[in-house]
PDB file of N, CA and C in Angstrom:
ATOM      1  N   MET A   1      45.361 -20.215 -46.993  1.00  0.00           N
ATOM      2  CA  MET A   1      44.587 -19.845 -45.802  1.00  0.00           C
ATOM      3  C   MET A   1      43.257 -19.113 -46.284  1.00  0.00           C
ATOM      4  N   SER A   2      42.181 -19.573 -45.699  1.00  0.00           N
ATOM      5  CA  SER A   2      40.777 -18.994 -45.950  1.00  0.00           C
ATOM      6  C   SER A   2      40.249 -18.718 -44.552  1.00  0.00           C
ATOM      7  N   GLU A   3      38.956 -18.160 -44.775  1.00  0.00           N
ATOM      8  CA  GLU A   3      38.236 -17.870 -43.406  1.00  0.00           C
ATOM      9  C   GLU A   3      36.843 -18.472 -43.648  1.00  0.00           C
ATOM     10  N   LEU A   4      36.395 -19.184 -42.548  1.00  0.00           N
ATOM     11  CA  LEU A   4      35.106 -19.589 -42.559  1.00  0.00           C
ATOM     12  C   LEU A   4      34.314 -19.366 -41.050  1.00  0.00           C
ATOM     13  N   ASP A   5      33.336 -18.636 -41.242  1.00  0.00           N
ATOM     14  CA  ASP A   5      32.803 -18.125 -40.052  1.00  0.00           C
ATOM     15  C   ASP A   5      33.878 -17.503 -39.053  1.00  0.00           C
ATOM     16  N   ASP A   6      34.018 -18.172 -37.968  1.00  0.00           N
ATOM     17  CA  ASP A   6      35.030 -17.614 -36.949  1.00  0.00           C
ATOM     18  C   ASP A   6      36.325 -18.251 -37.030  1.00  0.00           C
ATOM     19  N   GLN A   7      36.680 -19.158 -37.924  1.00  0.00           N
ATOM     20  CA  GLN A   7      37.816 -19.869 -38.151  1.00  0.00           C
ATOM     21  C   GLN A   7      38.767 -19.439 -39.243  1.00  0.00           C
ATOM     22  N   LEU A   8      40.022 -19.488 -39.066  1.00  0.00           N
ATOM     23  CA  LEU A   8      40.997 -19.511 -40.167  1.00  0.00           C
ATOM     24  C   LEU A   8      41.152 -21.146 -40.524  1.00  0.00           C
ATOM     25  N   ILE A   9      41.246 -21.223 -41.832  1.00  0.00           N
ATOM     26  CA  ILE A   9      41.181 -22.506 -42.417  1.00  0.00           C
ATOM     27  C   ILE A   9      42.542 -22.847 -43.123  1.00  0.00           C
ATOM     28  N   LEU A  10      43.389 -23.664 -42.701  1.00  0.00           N
ATOM     29  CA  LEU A  10      44.536 -24.158 -43.411  1.00  0.00           C
ATOM     30  C   LEU A  10      44.434 -25.206 -44.295  1.00  0.00           C
ATOM     31  N   ARG A  11      44.471 -25.272 -45.545  1.00  0.00           N
ATOM     32  CA  ARG A  11      44.087 -26.305 -46.488  1.00  0.00           C
ATOM     33  C   ARG A  11      45.439 -26.861 -46.955  1.00  0.00           C
ATOM     34  N   VAL A  12      45.583 -28.292 -46.765  1.00  0.00           N
ATOM     35  CA  VAL A  12      46.746 -28.982 -47.034  1.00  0.00           C
ATOM     36  C   VAL A  12      46.399 -29.943 -48.196  1.00  0.00           C
ATOM     37  N   GLU A  13      47.268 -30.016 -49.225  1.00  0.00           N
ATOM     38  CA  GLU A  13      46.978 -30.788 -50.299  1.00  0.00           C
ATOM     39  C   GLU A  13      48.224 -31.511 -50.728  1.00  0.00           C
ATOM     40  N   GLY A  14      48.133 -32.764 -51.075  1.00  0.00           N
ATOM     41  CA  GLY A  14      49.340 -33.645 -51.456  1.00  0.00           C
ATOM     42  C   GLY A  14      49.912 -34.170 -50.225  1.00  0.00           C
ATOM     43  N   ARG A  15      51.277 -34.209 -50.184  1.00  0.00           N
ATOM     44  CA  ARG A  15      52.043 -34.820 -49.020  1.00  0.00           C
ATOM     45  C   ARG A  15      52.333 -33.946 -47.896  1.00  0.00           C
ATOM     46  N   LEU A  16      52.064 -34.324 -46.640  1.00  0.00           N
ATOM     47  CA  LEU A  16      52.473 -33.627 -45.531  1.00  0.00           C
ATOM     48  C   LEU A  16      53.671 -34.295 -44.948  1.00  0.00           C
ATOM     49  N   ALA A  17      54.770 -34.249 -45.773  1.00  0.00           N
ATOM     50  CA  ALA A  17      56.078 -34.946 -45.441  1.00  0.00           C
ATOM     51  C   ALA A  17      57.002 -34.015 -45.958  1.00  0.00           C
ATOM     52  N   GLY A  18      58.372 -34.374 -45.279  1.00  0.00           N
ATOM     53  CA  GLY A  18      59.482 -33.610 -45.815  1.00  0.00           C
ATOM     54  C   GLY A  18      59.530 -32.121 -45.648  1.00  0.00           C
ATOM     55  N   ALA A  19      59.769 -31.368 -46.714  1.00  0.00           N
ATOM     56  CA  ALA A  19      59.833 -29.871 -46.636  1.00  0.00           C
ATOM     57  C   ALA A  19      58.599 -29.328 -46.454  1.00  0.00           C
ATOM     58  N   PHE A  20      57.503 -30.013 -46.672  1.00  0.00           N
ATOM     59  CA  PHE A  20      56.253 -29.509 -46.573  1.00  0.00           C
ATOM     60  C   PHE A  20      55.648 -29.340 -45.108  1.00  0.00           C
ATOM     61  N   VAL A  21      56.331 -30.161 -44.388  1.00  0.00           N
ATOM     62  CA  VAL A  21      56.025 -29.965 -42.858  1.00  0.00           C
ATOM     63  C   VAL A  21      56.375 -28.655 -42.347  1.00  0.00           C
ATOM     64  N   PRO A  22      57.600 -28.144 -42.529  1.00  0.00           N
ATOM     65  CA  PRO A  22      57.762 -26.843 -41.910  1.00  0.00           C
ATOM     66  C   PRO A  22      57.139 -25.727 -42.681  1.00  0.00           C
ATOM     67  N   GLU A  23      56.607 -26.005 -43.902  1.00  0.00           N
ATOM     68  CA  GLU A  23      55.723 -24.980 -44.432  1.00  0.00           C
ATOM     69  C   GLU A  23      54.407 -24.801 -43.764  1.00  0.00           C
ATOM     70  N   LEU A  24      53.794 -25.833 -43.455  1.00  0.00           N
ATOM     71  CA  LEU A  24      52.591 -25.885 -42.731  1.00  0.00           C
ATOM     72  C   LEU A  24      52.809 -25.302 -41.350  1.00  0.00           C
ATOM     73  N   GLU A  25      53.915 -25.725 -40.652  1.00  0.00           N
ATOM     74  CA  GLU A  25      54.298 -25.128 -39.269  1.00  0.00           C
ATOM     75  C   GLU A  25      54.310 -23.704 -39.429  1.00  0.00           C
ATOM     76  N   ASN A  26      55.089 -22.936 -40.462  1.00  0.00           N
ATOM     77  CA  ASN A  26      55.181 -21.560 -40.682  1.00  0.00           C
ATOM     78  C   ASN A  26      53.754 -20.849 -40.924  1.00  0.00           C
ATOM     79  N   CYS A  27      52.990 -21.647 -41.610  1.00  0.00           N
ATOM     80  CA  CYS A  27      51.629 -21.009 -41.938  1.00  0.00           C
ATOM     81  C   CYS A  27      50.865 -20.912 -40.713  1.00  0.00           C
ATOM     82  N   TRP A  28      50.902 -21.987 -39.804  1.00  0.00           N
ATOM     83  CA  TRP A  28      50.266 -22.198 -38.603  1.00  0.00           C
ATOM     84  C   TRP A  28      50.618 -21.031 -37.585  1.00  0.00           C
ATOM     85  N   LYS A  29      52.032 -20.880 -37.493  1.00  0.00           N
ATOM     86  CA  LYS A  29      52.513 -19.858 -36.648  1.00  0.00           C
ATOM     87  C   LYS A  29      52.151 -18.461 -37.075  1.00  0.00           C
ATOM     88  N   ALA A  30      52.298 -18.145 -38.382  1.00  0.00           N
ATOM     89  CA  ALA A  30      51.793 -16.855 -38.894  1.00  0.00           C
ATOM     90  C   ALA A  30      50.278 -16.618 -38.548  1.00  0.00           C
ATOM     91  N   ALA A  31      49.448 -17.626 -38.877  1.00  0.00           N
ATOM     92  CA  ALA A  31      48.159 -17.506 -38.561  1.00  0.00           C
ATOM     93  C   ALA A  31      47.707 -17.275 -36.994  1.00  0.00           C
ATOM     94  N   ARG A  32      48.604 -17.834 -36.214  1.00  0.00           N
ATOM     95  CA  ARG A  32      48.231 -17.476 -34.661  1.00  0.00           C
ATOM     96  C   ARG A  32      48.848 -16.144 -34.392  1.00  0.00           C
ATOM     97  N   THR A  33      50.037 -15.561 -34.865  1.00  0.00           N
ATOM     98  CA  THR A  33      50.515 -14.360 -34.777  1.00  0.00           C
ATOM     99  C   THR A  33      49.611 -13.299 -35.177  1.00  0.00           C
ATOM    100  N   SER A  34      49.197 -13.318 -36.517  1.00  0.00           N
ATOM    101  CA  SER A  34      48.345 -12.420 -37.150  1.00  0.00           C
ATOM    102  C   SER A  34      47.016 -12.126 -36.581  1.00  0.00           C
ATOM    103  N   ARG A  35      46.330 -13.381 -36.146  1.00  0.00           N
ATOM    104  CA  ARG A  35      45.107 -13.340 -35.652  1.00  0.00           C
ATOM    105  C   ARG A  35      44.866 -14.097 -34.368  1.00  0.00           C
ATOM    106  N   PRO A  36      45.457 -13.796 -33.278  1.00  0.00           N
ATOM    107  CA  PRO A  36      45.487 -14.624 -32.048  1.00  0.00           C
ATOM    108  C   PRO A  36      44.171 -15.043 -31.496  1.00  0.00           C
ATOM    109  N   SER A  37      43.124 -14.397 -31.850  1.00  0.00           N
ATOM    110  CA  SER A  37      41.781 -14.572 -31.109  1.00  0.00           C
ATOM    111  C   SER A  37      41.011 -15.602 -32.014  1.00  0.00           C
ATOM    112  N   ARG A  38      41.450 -15.849 -33.176  1.00  0.00           N
ATOM    113  CA  ARG A  38      40.625 -16.652 -34.179  1.00  0.00           C
ATOM    114  C   ARG A  38      41.047 -18.141 -33.989  1.00  0.00           C
ATOM    115  N   LYS A  39      40.001 -19.017 -34.033  1.00  0.00           N
ATOM    116  CA  LYS A  39      40.165 -20.528 -33.991  1.00  0.00           C
ATOM    117  C   LYS A  39      40.954 -20.876 -35.369  1.00  0.00           C
ATOM    118  N   ILE A  40      41.667 -21.838 -35.349  1.00  0.00           N
ATOM    119  CA  ILE A  40      42.458 -22.352 -36.496  1.00  0.00           C
ATOM    120  C   ILE A  40      42.050 -23.669 -36.749  1.00  0.00           C
ATOM    121  N   ALA A  41      41.720 -24.102 -38.005  1.00  0.00           N
ATOM    122  CA  ALA A  41      41.352 -25.455 -38.307  1.00  0.00           C
ATOM    123  C   ALA A  41      42.261 -25.949 -39.467  1.00  0.00           C
ATOM    124  N   VAL A  42      42.568 -27.273 -39.721  1.00  0.00           N
ATOM    125  CA  VAL A  42      43.301 -27.767 -40.838  1.00  0.00           C
ATOM    126  C   VAL A  42      42.307 -28.616 -41.673  1.00  0.00           C
ATOM    127  N   ASP A  43      42.340 -28.288 -42.880  1.00  0.00           N
ATOM    128  CA  ASP A  43      41.530 -29.212 -43.772  1.00  0.00           C
ATOM    129  C   ASP A  43      42.476 -30.199 -44.558  1.00  0.00           C
ATOM    130  N   LEU A  44      42.390 -31.516 -44.272  1.00  0.00           N
ATOM    131  CA  LEU A  44      43.306 -32.469 -44.776  1.00  0.00           C
ATOM    132  C   LEU A  44      42.651 -33.407 -45.743  1.00  0.00           C
ATOM    133  N   LYS A  45      41.647 -33.007 -46.401  1.00  0.00           N
ATOM    134  CA  LYS A  45      40.846 -33.777 -47.332  1.00  0.00           C
ATOM    135  C   LYS A  45      41.613 -34.189 -48.453  1.00  0.00           C
ATOM    136  N   SER A  46      42.518 -33.429 -48.963  1.00  0.00           N
ATOM    137  CA  SER A  46      43.224 -33.660 -50.162  1.00  0.00           C
ATOM    138  C   SER A  46      44.689 -34.196 -49.896  1.00  0.00           C
ATOM    139  N   VAL A  47      45.035 -34.593 -48.644  1.00  0.00           N
ATOM    140  CA  VAL A  47      46.378 -35.120 -48.318  1.00  0.00           C
ATOM    141  C   VAL A  47      46.370 -36.600 -48.680  1.00  0.00           C
ATOM    142  N   THR A  48      47.535 -36.948 -49.292  1.00  0.00           N
ATOM    143  CA  THR A  48      47.749 -38.316 -49.583  1.00  0.00           C
ATOM    144  C   THR A  48      48.579 -38.985 -48.718  1.00  0.00           C
ATOM    145  N   CYS A  49      49.507 -38.344 -48.120  1.00  0.00           N
ATOM    146  CA  CYS A  49      50.481 -39.043 -47.291  1.00  0.00           C
ATOM    147  C   CYS A  49      50.949 -38.190 -46.150  1.00  0.00           C
ATOM    148  N   ILE A  50      51.231 -38.801 -44.979  1.00  0.00           N
ATOM    149  CA  ILE A  50      51.661 -38.084 -43.872  1.00  0.00           C
ATOM    150  C   ILE A  50      52.824 -38.883 -43.295  1.00  0.00           C
ATOM    151  N   ASP A  51      54.000 -38.214 -43.086  1.00  0.00           N
ATOM    152  CA  ASP A  51      55.190 -38.878 -42.547  1.00  0.00           C
ATOM    153  C   ASP A  51      55.197 -38.644 -41.093  1.00  0.00           C
ATOM    154  N   ARG A  52      56.311 -39.109 -40.449  1.00  0.00           N
ATOM    155  CA  ARG A  52      56.485 -39.173 -39.103  1.00  0.00           C
ATOM    156  C   ARG A  52      56.383 -37.615 -38.463  1.00  0.00           C
ATOM    157  N   ALA A  53      57.260 -36.721 -39.311  1.00  0.00           N
ATOM    158  CA  ALA A  53      57.368 -35.350 -38.890  1.00  0.00           C
ATOM    159  C   ALA A  53      56.060 -34.776 -39.063  1.00  0.00           C
ATOM    160  N   GLY A  54      55.120 -35.005 -40.230  1.00  0.00           N
ATOM    161  CA  GLY A  54      53.884 -34.494 -40.312  1.00  0.00           C
ATOM    162  C   GLY A  54      52.922 -34.830 -39.068  1.00  0.00           C
ATOM    163  N   ARG A  55      52.976 -36.107 -38.876  1.00  0.00           N
ATOM    164  CA  ARG A  55      52.202 -36.635 -37.820  1.00  0.00           C
ATOM    165  C   ARG A  55      52.552 -35.838 -36.437  1.00  0.00           C
ATOM    166  N   TYR A  56      53.643 -35.756 -36.170  1.00  0.00           N
ATOM    167  CA  TYR A  56      54.237 -34.988 -34.961  1.00  0.00           C
ATOM    168  C   TYR A  56      53.786 -33.517 -35.047  1.00  0.00           C
ATOM    169  N   LEU A  57      53.727 -32.882 -36.028  1.00  0.00           N
ATOM    170  CA  LEU A  57      53.220 -31.573 -36.197  1.00  0.00           C
ATOM    171  C   LEU A  57      51.674 -31.504 -35.981  1.00  0.00           C
ATOM    172  N   LEU A  58      50.924 -32.515 -36.555  1.00  0.00           N
ATOM    173  CA  LEU A  58      49.513 -32.438 -36.247  1.00  0.00           C
ATOM    174  C   LEU A  58      49.126 -32.643 -34.808  1.00  0.00           C
ATOM    175  N   GLU A  59      49.982 -33.626 -34.149  1.00  0.00           N
ATOM    176  CA  GLU A  59      49.737 -33.790 -32.641  1.00  0.00           C
ATOM    177  C   GLU A  59      49.972 -32.453 -31.932  1.00  0.00           C
ATOM    178  N   LEU A  60      51.050 -31.742 -32.365  1.00  0.00           N
ATOM    179  CA  LEU A  60      51.554 -30.426 -31.666  1.00  0.00           C
ATOM    180  C   LEU A  60      50.413 -29.613 -31.849  1.00  0.00           C
ATOM    181  N   MET A  61      49.914 -29.315 -33.128  1.00  0.00           N
ATOM    182  CA  MET A  61      48.807 -28.378 -33.391  1.00  0.00           C
ATOM    183  C   MET A  61      47.551 -28.806 -32.717  1.00  0.00           C
ATOM    184  N   HIS A  62      47.239 -30.063 -32.651  1.00  0.00           N
ATOM    185  CA  HIS A  62      45.899 -30.504 -31.951  1.00  0.00           C
ATOM    186  C   HIS A  62      46.152 -30.190 -30.437  1.00  0.00           C
ATOM    187  N   SER A  63      47.226 -30.418 -29.951  1.00  0.00           N
ATOM    188  CA  SER A  63      47.420 -30.100 -28.323  1.00  0.00           C
ATOM    189  C   SER A  63      47.374 -28.670 -28.114  1.00  0.00           C
ATOM    190  N   ASN A  64      47.594 -27.831 -29.037  1.00  0.00           N
ATOM    191  CA  ASN A  64      47.495 -26.359 -29.025  1.00  0.00           C
ATOM    192  C   ASN A  64      46.150 -25.933 -29.421  1.00  0.00           C
ATOM    193  N   GLY A  65      45.004 -26.705 -29.646  1.00  0.00           N
ATOM    194  CA  GLY A  65      43.742 -26.287 -29.873  1.00  0.00           C
ATOM    195  C   GLY A  65      43.310 -26.038 -31.328  1.00  0.00           C
ATOM    196  N   VAL A  66      44.147 -26.651 -32.268  1.00  0.00           N
ATOM    197  CA  VAL A  66      43.880 -26.690 -33.665  1.00  0.00           C
ATOM    198  C   VAL A  66      42.818 -27.750 -33.996  1.00  0.00           C
ATOM    199  N   GLY A  67      41.819 -27.405 -34.673  1.00  0.00           N
ATOM    200  CA  GLY A  67      40.825 -28.446 -35.050  1.00  0.00           C
ATOM    201  C   GLY A  67      41.150 -28.909 -36.423  1.00  0.00           C
ATOM    202  N   PHE A  68      40.485 -30.059 -36.832  1.00  0.00           N
ATOM    203  CA  PHE A  68      40.652 -30.573 -38.059  1.00  0.00           C
ATOM    204  C   PHE A  68      39.312 -30.866 -38.739  1.00  0.00           C
ATOM    205  N   LEU A  69      39.104 -30.393 -39.940  1.00  0.00           N
ATOM    206  CA  LEU A  69      37.923 -30.396 -40.655  1.00  0.00           C
ATOM    207  C   LEU A  69      37.492 -31.723 -41.301  1.00  0.00           C
ATOM    208  N   ARG A  70      38.396 -32.113 -42.083  1.00  0.00           N
ATOM    209  CA  ARG A  70      38.225 -33.399 -43.044  1.00  0.00           C
ATOM    210  C   ARG A  70      39.472 -34.049 -43.187  1.00  0.00           C
ATOM    211  N   ALA A  71      39.478 -35.369 -43.517  1.00  0.00           N
ATOM    212  CA  ALA A  71      40.427 -36.233 -43.863  1.00  0.00           C
ATOM    213  C   ALA A  71      40.159 -37.081 -44.923  1.00  0.00           C
ATOM    214  N   GLY A  72      41.005 -37.237 -45.937  1.00  0.00           N
ATOM    215  CA  GLY A  72      40.731 -38.130 -46.914  1.00  0.00           C
ATOM    216  C   GLY A  72      40.944 -39.635 -46.371  1.00  0.00           C
ATOM    217  N   LEU A  73      40.699 -40.628 -47.307  1.00  0.00           N
ATOM    218  CA  LEU A  73      40.779 -41.971 -46.816  1.00  0.00           C
ATOM    219  C   LEU A  73      42.168 -42.386 -46.421  1.00  0.00           C
ATOM    220  N   ALA A  74      43.237 -41.756 -47.193  1.00  0.00           N
ATOM    221  CA  ALA A  74      44.548 -42.180 -46.870  1.00  0.00           C
ATOM    222  C   ALA A  74      45.031 -41.562 -45.633  1.00  0.00           C
ATOM    223  N   THR A  75      44.425 -40.732 -44.903  1.00  0.00           N
ATOM    224  CA  THR A  75      44.921 -40.082 -43.704  1.00  0.00           C
ATOM    225  C   THR A  75      43.828 -40.189 -42.393  1.00  0.00           C
ATOM    226  N   GLN A  76      42.785 -40.876 -42.731  1.00  0.00           N
ATOM    227  CA  GLN A  76      41.658 -40.791 -41.485  1.00  0.00           C
ATOM    228  C   GLN A  76      42.271 -41.528 -40.381  1.00  0.00           C
ATOM    229  N   ASP A  77      42.935 -42.761 -40.396  1.00  0.00           N
ATOM    230  CA  ASP A  77      43.516 -43.479 -39.336  1.00  0.00           C
ATOM    231  C   ASP A  77      44.591 -42.620 -38.606  1.00  0.00           C
ATOM    232  N   ILE A  78      45.385 -42.213 -39.391  1.00  0.00           N
ATOM    233  CA  ILE A  78      46.447 -41.126 -38.635  1.00  0.00           C
ATOM    234  C   ILE A  78      45.648 -40.070 -37.845  1.00  0.00           C
ATOM    235  N   LEU A  79      44.885 -39.302 -38.393  1.00  0.00           N
ATOM    236  CA  LEU A  79      44.160 -38.207 -37.847  1.00  0.00           C
ATOM    237  C   LEU A  79      43.310 -38.732 -36.417  1.00  0.00           C
ATOM    238  N   ALA A  80      42.685 -39.961 -36.667  1.00  0.00           N
ATOM    239  CA  ALA A  80      41.957 -40.570 -35.483  1.00  0.00           C
ATOM    240  C   ALA A  80      42.956 -40.726 -34.290  1.00  0.00           C
ATOM    241  N   ASP A  81      44.169 -41.176 -34.576  1.00  0.00           N
ATOM    242  CA  ASP A  81      45.206 -41.247 -33.588  1.00  0.00           C
ATOM    243  C   ASP A  81      45.511 -40.041 -33.125  1.00  0.00           C
ATOM    244  N   VAL A  82      45.774 -39.052 -33.897  1.00  0.00           N
ATOM    245  CA  VAL A  82      46.285 -37.643 -33.419  1.00  0.00           C
ATOM    246  C   VAL A  82      45.171 -37.057 -32.572  1.00  0.00           C
ATOM    247  N   MET A  83      43.890 -37.225 -32.883  1.00  0.00           N
ATOM    248  CA  MET A  83      42.775 -36.691 -32.148  1.00  0.00           C
ATOM    249  C   MET A  83      42.583 -37.344 -30.694  1.00  0.00           C
ATOM    250  N   GLU A  84      43.224 -38.473 -30.382  1.00  0.00           N
ATOM    251  CA  GLU A  84      43.250 -39.068 -29.144  1.00  0.00           C
ATOM    252  C   GLU A  84      44.206 -38.570 -28.192  1.00  0.00           C
ATOM    253  N   GLN A  85      45.253 -37.785 -28.702  1.00  0.00           N
ATOM    254  CA  GLN A  85      46.047 -37.176 -27.866  1.00  0.00           C
ATOM    255  C   GLN A  85      45.559 -35.989 -27.076  1.00  0.00           C
ATOM    256  N   PRO A  86      45.914 -35.739 -25.852  1.00  0.00           N
ATOM    257  CA  PRO A  86      45.381 -34.755 -24.958  1.00  0.00           C
ATOM    258  C   PRO A  86      45.777 -33.334 -25.405  1.00  0.00           C
ATOM    259  N   LYS A  87      44.848 -32.426 -25.165  1.00  0.00           N
ATOM    260  CA  LYS A  87      45.039 -30.962 -25.489  1.00  0.00           C
ATOM    261  C   LYS A  87      45.693 -30.240 -24.324  1.00  0.00           C
ATOM    262  N   CYS A  88      46.571 -29.327 -24.736  1.00  0.00           N
ATOM    263  CA  CYS A  88      47.230 -28.452 -23.584  1.00  0.00           C
ATOM    264  C   CYS A  88      46.004 -27.468 -23.278  1.00  0.00           C
ATOM    265  N   LYS A  89      46.034 -27.042 -22.018  1.00  0.00           N
ATOM    266  CA  LYS A  89      45.166 -26.114 -21.451  1.00  0.00           C
ATOM    267  C   LYS A  89      45.637 -24.790 -21.244  1.00  0.00           C
TER     268      LYS A  89
END
């Protein structure tokens, strides 16, 4: 986790699949708890694979106001689909 301007950045590398999905979810929840007023964004540039559970987590995060900074070639289509999902208000 790093900070950039008014955002907390969660950087994901490698596979967003299997046991790594709950790891990202725990980091996200910890960031929300520790700094509830800060915006959160996820950097997906170095992600090589996203499984069904990873996609679901990204949809959940997006619906709760999380932004996405970048996506690599392997994940751009999935992220585009995630971004089409409605956000919670």
